[in-house]
Amino acid sequence: MAVLMTNLAEAAGGGAGAARREVNLPAPPATGMLSLEEALTQRRSAREFTPGALTLAEISRLVWAAQGVTAPERRTAPSAGATYPLEIYLVAGDVAGVAAGVYRYLPRQHRLEAVAEGDLRVPLAAAAVDQKWIGQAAMVVVIAALFERTTVRYGKRGERYVHMEAGHAAQNMLLQAAALGLGATPVGAFNDAEVSRLLHLPDSELPLYFIPVGRVSR
Ligand SMILES: Cc1cc2nc3c(=O)[nH]c(=O)nc-3n(C[C@H](O)[C@H](O)[C@H](O)COP(=O)(O)O)c2cc1C
């Protein structure tokens, strides 16, 4: 746990004495071990995980694949009118050097911002119609969206675009997990209100998709 303290940088801000804690992620390498074709072939939903913490390098690549910045005001996943409505949350349970808790990914800084403390994997699994296997994943990525960023420009049709974008980000992450030899599965069945409560989501955001990730035997 000593490592943990070095990775959690106390920063100014946060109300009522709540320090904002941030986790700096290593820069994602520009190359990987698998070709795109190999990752596409090997991607398979996994619901059985073997014990083993994820590393900071792995979660860095995963969140970067979902929403990493690749050029000024551009990200790994396409976005209608570059409005970027998605927010990526990590429910970390077994990540080396990262305290169990909820974190929000800050794409521009490639950093995690702590939102809540404690291991929420099992309550999250309960909120996902009690799919117990989700509680066994080392972490669960939750893709949430702030619809107004897109609907302010495209009106009602923007809602459709936001759902499409969640699919783009999820698929990027699933392929990255395959490329890293990790197991990951998209999950759509959960109680929105309960997940929003657990993750302390602002009223303006709605959870859209889970991606539990963990080690698997191959
Ligand atoms: C929109 C969507 C929602 C899904 N929700 C769940 C879910 O709640 N629980 C689950 O175990 N799998 C879920 N899945 C995964 C599918 O069951 C899985 O992709 C499908 O069986 C095909 O298997 P494959 O992913 O290994 O190719 C979901 C997939 C999609 C695309």
mmCIF file of C-alpha atoms and ligand atoms in Angstrom:
data_model
loop_
_atom_site.group_PDB
_atom_site.id
_atom_site.type_symbol
_atom_site.label_atom_id
_atom_site.label_comp_id
_atom_site.label_asym_id
_atom_site.label_seq_id
_atom_site.Cartn_x
_atom_site.Cartn_y
_atom_site.Cartn_z
ATOM 1 C CA MET A 1 0.000 0.000 0.000
ATOM 2 C CA ALA A 2 3.047 2.264 0.259
ATOM 3 C CA VAL A 3 3.079 2.490 -3.535
ATOM 4 C CA LEU A 4 -0.456 3.713 -3.359
ATOM 5 C CA MET A 5 0.503 6.873 -1.509
ATOM 6 C CA THR A 6 3.094 7.774 -4.113
ATOM 7 C CA ASN A 7 0.558 7.436 -6.893
ATOM 8 C CA LEU A 8 -2.184 9.413 -5.241
ATOM 9 C CA ALA A 9 -1.196 13.032 -5.543
ATOM 10 C CA GLU A 10 -3.140 15.245 -3.189
ATOM 11 C CA ALA A 11 -4.281 18.280 -5.119
ATOM 12 C CA ALA A 12 -6.026 21.438 -4.049
ATOM 13 C CA GLY A 13 -9.808 21.596 -4.293
ATOM 14 C CA GLY A 14 -12.777 19.527 -3.149
ATOM 15 C CA GLY A 15 -15.297 20.744 -0.622
ATOM 16 C CA ALA A 16 -15.737 19.950 3.077
ATOM 17 C CA GLY A 17 -12.131 18.894 3.545
ATOM 18 C CA ALA A 18 -12.369 16.276 0.792
ATOM 19 C CA ALA A 19 -9.017 16.349 -0.968
ATOM 20 C CA ARG A 20 -9.111 15.622 -4.685
ATOM 21 C CA ARG A 21 -6.775 12.725 -5.326
ATOM 22 C CA GLU A 22 -5.368 12.066 -8.732
ATOM 23 C CA VAL A 23 -3.554 9.106 -10.263
ATOM 24 C CA ASN A 24 -1.073 9.927 -13.009
ATOM 25 C CA LEU A 25 -1.138 7.293 -15.735
ATOM 26 C CA PRO A 26 1.944 6.271 -17.729
ATOM 27 C CA ALA A 27 1.867 7.433 -21.344
ATOM 28 C CA PRO A 28 0.341 4.706 -23.541
ATOM 29 C CA PRO A 29 2.915 3.235 -25.943
ATOM 30 C CA ALA A 30 2.310 3.907 -29.641
ATOM 31 C CA THR A 31 2.619 0.229 -30.576
ATOM 32 C CA GLY A 32 1.231 -3.064 -29.288
ATOM 33 C CA MET A 33 1.891 -6.789 -29.439
ATOM 34 C CA LEU A 34 -1.094 -7.833 -31.576
ATOM 35 C CA SER A 35 -2.234 -6.808 -35.035
ATOM 36 C CA LEU A 36 -5.731 -5.366 -35.373
ATOM 37 C CA GLU A 37 -6.804 -8.573 -37.128
ATOM 38 C CA GLU A 38 -5.496 -10.691 -34.239
ATOM 39 C CA ALA A 39 -7.262 -8.512 -31.661
ATOM 40 C CA LEU A 40 -10.534 -8.727 -33.635
ATOM 41 C CA THR A 41 -10.233 -12.503 -33.837
ATOM 42 C CA GLN A 42 -9.309 -12.959 -30.179
ATOM 43 C CA ARG A 43 -11.926 -10.609 -28.699
ATOM 44 C CA ARG A 44 -14.427 -12.761 -26.802
ATOM 45 C CA SER A 45 -16.695 -11.921 -23.887
ATOM 46 C CA ALA A 46 -15.209 -13.290 -20.644
ATOM 47 C CA ARG A 47 -17.202 -13.934 -17.485
ATOM 48 C CA GLU A 48 -14.623 -15.964 -15.549
ATOM 49 C CA PHE A 49 -11.573 -14.179 -14.250
ATOM 50 C CA THR A 50 -8.395 -15.513 -12.678
ATOM 51 C CA PRO A 51 -6.858 -13.718 -9.671
ATOM 52 C CA GLY A 52 -4.309 -11.033 -10.459
ATOM 53 C CA ALA A 53 -4.158 -7.289 -10.252
ATOM 54 C CA LEU A 54 -4.216 -5.150 -13.355
ATOM 55 C CA THR A 55 -1.232 -2.851 -13.756
ATOM 56 C CA LEU A 56 -1.240 0.911 -14.188
ATOM 57 C CA ALA A 57 0.231 0.389 -17.672
ATOM 58 C CA GLU A 58 -2.743 -1.806 -18.606
ATOM 59 C CA ILE A 59 -5.422 0.548 -17.320
ATOM 60 C CA SER A 60 -3.597 3.429 -18.998
ATOM 61 C CA ARG A 61 -3.928 1.658 -22.366
ATOM 62 C CA LEU A 62 -7.560 0.704 -21.707
ATOM 63 C CA VAL A 63 -8.851 4.181 -20.870
ATOM 64 C CA TRP A 64 -6.734 5.702 -23.632
ATOM 65 C CA ALA A 65 -8.344 3.315 -26.109
ATOM 66 C CA ALA A 66 -11.778 4.470 -24.931
ATOM 67 C CA GLN A 67 -11.297 8.243 -24.988
ATOM 68 C CA GLY A 68 -7.596 9.114 -25.217
ATOM 69 C CA VAL A 69 -6.558 12.365 -26.862
ATOM 70 C CA THR A 70 -4.788 11.715 -30.188
ATOM 71 C CA ALA A 71 -4.668 15.235 -31.649
ATOM 72 C CA PRO A 72 -5.789 18.694 -30.492
ATOM 73 C CA GLU A 73 -9.515 18.309 -29.643
ATOM 74 C CA ARG A 74 -9.614 14.811 -31.145
ATOM 75 C CA ARG A 75 -9.834 11.408 -29.453
ATOM 76 C CA THR A 76 -9.421 7.699 -30.231
ATOM 77 C CA ALA A 77 -13.194 7.297 -30.756
ATOM 78 C CA PRO A 78 -15.162 9.397 -33.253
ATOM 79 C CA SER A 79 -17.702 11.891 -31.886
ATOM 80 C CA ALA A 80 -20.626 13.616 -33.604
ATOM 81 C CA GLY A 81 -19.435 17.174 -34.246
ATOM 82 C CA ALA A 82 -16.524 16.484 -31.876
ATOM 83 C CA THR A 83 -18.902 17.199 -28.973
ATOM 84 C CA TYR A 84 -17.436 14.379 -26.804
ATOM 85 C CA PRO A 85 -20.379 13.562 -24.513
ATOM 86 C CA LEU A 86 -18.787 10.489 -22.888
ATOM 87 C CA GLU A 87 -17.251 10.269 -19.432
ATOM 88 C CA ILE A 88 -15.210 7.205 -18.461
ATOM 89 C CA TYR A 89 -15.316 5.969 -14.862
ATOM 90 C CA LEU A 90 -13.198 3.210 -13.339
ATOM 91 C CA VAL A 91 -14.480 1.140 -10.464
ATOM 92 C CA ALA A 92 -11.101 -0.151 -9.350
ATOM 93 C CA GLY A 93 -10.909 -3.173 -7.069
ATOM 94 C CA ASP A 94 -7.635 -4.897 -7.854
ATOM 95 C CA VAL A 95 -5.321 -2.497 -9.660
ATOM 96 C CA ALA A 96 -1.685 -2.391 -8.508
ATOM 97 C CA GLY A 97 -0.881 0.954 -6.905
ATOM 98 C CA VAL A 98 -4.441 2.269 -7.064
ATOM 99 C CA ALA A 99 -6.692 2.299 -3.980
ATOM 100 C CA ALA A 100 -10.050 0.590 -4.447
ATOM 101 C CA GLY A 101 -12.556 3.242 -5.420
ATOM 102 C CA VAL A 102 -14.268 5.117 -8.206
ATOM 103 C CA TYR A 103 -12.181 7.263 -10.535
ATOM 104 C CA ARG A 104 -13.023 9.527 -13.458
ATOM 105 C CA TYR A 105 -10.705 9.572 -16.480
ATOM 106 C CA LEU A 106 -9.458 13.014 -17.505
ATOM 107 C CA PRO A 107 -8.529 12.557 -21.189
ATOM 108 C CA ARG A 108 -6.595 15.800 -21.665
ATOM 109 C CA GLN A 109 -4.344 15.127 -18.684
ATOM 110 C CA HIS A 110 -4.396 11.317 -19.152
ATOM 111 C CA ARG A 111 -5.015 11.059 -15.436
ATOM 112 C CA LEU A 112 -7.568 9.583 -13.040
ATOM 113 C CA GLU A 113 -9.440 11.741 -10.559
ATOM 114 C CA ALA A 114 -10.750 10.007 -7.432
ATOM 115 C CA VAL A 115 -14.514 10.276 -7.001
ATOM 116 C CA ALA A 116 -15.262 7.851 -4.144
ATOM 117 C CA GLU A 117 -13.352 5.442 -1.912
ATOM 118 C CA GLY A 118 -13.969 1.760 -1.270
ATOM 119 C CA ASP A 119 -14.431 -1.419 -3.265
ATOM 120 C CA LEU A 120 -17.756 -1.075 -5.105
ATOM 121 C CA ARG A 121 -17.442 -4.066 -7.443
ATOM 122 C CA VAL A 122 -19.908 -6.282 -5.573
ATOM 123 C CA PRO A 123 -22.573 -3.556 -5.135
ATOM 124 C CA LEU A 124 -22.107 -2.733 -8.823
ATOM 125 C CA ALA A 125 -22.661 -6.396 -9.725
ATOM 126 C CA ALA A 126 -25.829 -6.367 -7.601
ATOM 127 C CA ALA A 127 -27.003 -3.270 -9.484
ATOM 128 C CA ALA A 128 -26.413 -5.159 -12.745
ATOM 129 C CA VAL A 129 -29.326 -7.553 -12.147
ATOM 130 C CA ASP A 130 -27.062 -9.472 -9.769
ATOM 131 C CA GLN A 131 -24.600 -10.677 -12.435
ATOM 132 C CA LYS A 132 -22.182 -11.925 -9.765
ATOM 133 C CA TRP A 133 -19.288 -12.492 -12.164
ATOM 134 C CA ILE A 134 -18.948 -8.705 -12.505
ATOM 135 C CA GLY A 135 -17.820 -8.548 -8.864
ATOM 136 C CA GLN A 136 -14.910 -10.888 -9.719
ATOM 137 C CA ALA A 137 -13.403 -8.552 -12.343
ATOM 138 C CA ALA A 138 -10.312 -6.613 -11.264
ATOM 139 C CA MET A 139 -12.074 -3.428 -12.321
ATOM 140 C CA VAL A 140 -15.224 -2.295 -14.050
ATOM 141 C CA VAL A 141 -15.139 0.547 -16.540
ATOM 142 C CA VAL A 142 -18.412 2.473 -16.692
ATOM 143 C CA ILE A 143 -19.126 4.602 -19.740
ATOM 144 C CA ALA A 144 -21.460 7.449 -18.815
ATOM 145 C CA ALA A 145 -22.688 10.335 -20.953
ATOM 146 C CA LEU A 146 -23.612 13.945 -20.601
ATOM 147 C CA PHE A 147 -26.190 14.008 -23.409
ATOM 148 C CA GLU A 148 -26.578 17.773 -23.472
ATOM 149 C CA ARG A 149 -23.102 18.256 -24.919
ATOM 150 C CA THR A 150 -24.416 16.641 -28.104
ATOM 151 C CA THR A 151 -28.172 17.408 -28.016
ATOM 152 C CA VAL A 152 -27.492 21.128 -27.661
ATOM 153 C CA ARG A 153 -26.213 20.958 -31.240
ATOM 154 C CA TYR A 154 -28.245 18.120 -32.768
ATOM 155 C CA GLY A 155 -31.457 18.141 -30.742
ATOM 156 C CA LYS A 156 -33.261 14.851 -30.159
ATOM 157 C CA ARG A 157 -31.195 13.091 -32.823
ATOM 158 C CA GLY A 158 -28.137 13.772 -30.701
ATOM 159 C CA GLU A 159 -29.370 11.155 -28.223
ATOM 160 C CA ARG A 160 -28.891 8.503 -30.902
ATOM 161 C CA TYR A 161 -25.398 9.802 -31.605
ATOM 162 C CA VAL A 162 -24.430 9.498 -27.926
ATOM 163 C CA HIS A 163 -25.440 5.829 -27.855
ATOM 164 C CA MET A 164 -23.448 5.204 -31.029
ATOM 165 C CA GLU A 165 -20.410 6.838 -29.442
ATOM 166 C CA ALA A 166 -20.646 4.627 -26.361
ATOM 167 C CA GLY A 167 -20.431 1.669 -28.750
ATOM 168 C CA HIS A 168 -17.329 3.106 -30.426
ATOM 169 C CA ALA A 169 -15.568 3.691 -27.101
ATOM 170 C CA ALA A 170 -16.576 0.272 -25.771
ATOM 171 C CA GLN A 171 -15.343 -1.560 -28.859
ATOM 172 C CA ASN A 172 -12.022 0.303 -28.741
ATOM 173 C CA MET A 173 -11.612 -0.829 -25.140
ATOM 174 C CA LEU A 174 -12.656 -4.420 -25.878
ATOM 175 C CA LEU A 175 -10.064 -4.642 -28.653
ATOM 176 C CA GLN A 176 -7.418 -3.125 -26.408
ATOM 177 C CA ALA A 177 -8.250 -5.695 -23.718
ATOM 178 C CA ALA A 178 -7.895 -8.459 -26.318
ATOM 179 C CA ALA A 179 -4.556 -7.009 -27.419
ATOM 180 C CA LEU A 180 -3.379 -7.070 -23.784
ATOM 181 C CA GLY A 181 -4.549 -10.664 -23.268
ATOM 182 C CA LEU A 182 -7.183 -9.516 -20.748
ATOM 183 C CA GLY A 183 -10.818 -10.583 -20.469
ATOM 184 C CA ALA A 184 -13.551 -7.969 -20.936
ATOM 185 C CA THR A 185 -17.285 -8.023 -21.634
ATOM 186 C CA PRO A 186 -19.796 -5.336 -22.530
ATOM 187 C CA VAL A 187 -22.712 -5.149 -20.084
ATOM 188 C CA GLY A 188 -25.924 -3.263 -20.705
ATOM 189 C CA ALA A 189 -28.197 -4.778 -18.055
ATOM 190 C CA PHE A 190 -28.147 -2.619 -14.921
ATOM 191 C CA ASN A 191 -30.264 -0.270 -12.864
ATOM 192 C CA ASP A 192 -29.373 3.272 -13.964
ATOM 193 C CA ALA A 193 -30.433 5.005 -10.748
ATOM 194 C CA GLU A 194 -28.552 2.576 -8.509
ATOM 195 C CA VAL A 195 -25.378 2.827 -10.602
ATOM 196 C CA SER A 196 -25.615 6.636 -10.630
ATOM 197 C CA ARG A 197 -25.919 6.601 -6.837
ATOM 198 C CA LEU A 198 -22.961 4.234 -6.339
ATOM 199 C CA LEU A 199 -20.713 6.220 -8.672
ATOM 200 C CA HIS A 200 -21.820 9.643 -7.380
ATOM 201 C CA LEU A 201 -22.649 10.641 -10.948
ATOM 202 C CA PRO A 202 -23.845 14.225 -11.388
ATOM 203 C CA ASP A 203 -27.568 14.503 -12.264
ATOM 204 C CA SER A 204 -26.551 15.563 -15.778
ATOM 205 C CA GLU A 205 -24.867 12.204 -16.517
ATOM 206 C CA LEU A 206 -26.381 8.805 -17.291
ATOM 207 C CA PRO A 207 -24.520 5.470 -17.126
ATOM 208 C CA LEU A 208 -24.703 3.678 -20.480
ATOM 209 C CA TYR A 209 -22.376 0.700 -20.491
ATOM 210 C CA PHE A 210 -20.154 -1.406 -18.212
ATOM 211 C CA ILE A 211 -16.946 -3.136 -19.259
ATOM 212 C CA PRO A 212 -15.717 -5.451 -16.490
ATOM 213 C CA VAL A 213 -12.026 -6.272 -17.096
ATOM 214 C CA GLY A 214 -9.771 -8.877 -15.517
ATOM 215 C CA ARG A 215 -7.167 -11.544 -16.052
ATOM 216 C CA VAL A 216 -8.225 -14.721 -17.797
ATOM 217 C CA SER A 217 -6.574 -18.079 -18.348
ATOM 218 C CA ARG A 218 -5.707 -18.673 -22.006
HETATM 219 C C1 LIG B 1 -25.426 -3.913 -25.920
HETATM 220 C C2 LIG B 1 -24.903 -5.166 -25.273
HETATM 221 C C3 LIG B 1 -25.302 -5.474 -23.976
HETATM 222 C C4 LIG B 1 -24.796 -6.615 -23.353
HETATM 223 N N1 LIG B 1 -25.128 -6.858 -22.053
HETATM 224 C C5 LIG B 1 -24.647 -7.956 -21.445
HETATM 225 C C6 LIG B 1 -24.973 -8.230 -20.086
HETATM 226 O O1 LIG B 1 -25.701 -7.484 -19.417
HETATM 227 N N2 LIG B 1 -24.451 -9.343 -19.516
HETATM 228 C C7 LIG B 1 -23.621 -10.202 -20.202
HETATM 229 O O2 LIG B 1 -23.172 -11.180 -19.617
HETATM 230 N N3 LIG B 1 -23.270 -9.964 -21.490
HETATM 231 C C8 LIG B 1 -23.780 -8.871 -22.129
HETATM 232 N N4 LIG B 1 -23.419 -8.606 -23.428
HETATM 233 C C9 LIG B 1 -22.443 -9.495 -24.120
HETATM 234 C C10 LIG B 1 -23.108 -10.442 -25.112
HETATM 235 O O3 LIG B 1 -23.825 -11.444 -24.421
HETATM 236 C C11 LIG B 1 -22.022 -11.056 -26.016
HETATM 237 O O4 LIG B 1 -21.381 -10.036 -26.733
HETATM 238 C C12 LIG B 1 -22.604 -12.083 -26.980
HETATM 239 O O5 LIG B 1 -23.012 -13.258 -26.286
HETATM 240 C C13 LIG B 1 -21.619 -12.487 -28.080
HETATM 241 O O6 LIG B 1 -20.448 -13.074 -27.529
HETATM 242 P P1 LIG B 1 -18.991 -12.442 -27.762
HETATM 243 O O7 LIG B 1 -18.981 -11.076 -27.149
HETATM 244 O O8 LIG B 1 -18.049 -13.383 -27.033
HETATM 245 O O9 LIG B 1 -18.723 -12.391 -29.230
HETATM 246 C C14 LIG B 1 -23.911 -7.479 -24.063
HETATM 247 C C15 LIG B 1 -23.520 -7.155 -25.363
HETATM 248 C C16 LIG B 1 -24.001 -6.014 -25.958
HETATM 249 C C17 LIG B 1 -23.520 -5.679 -27.357
#
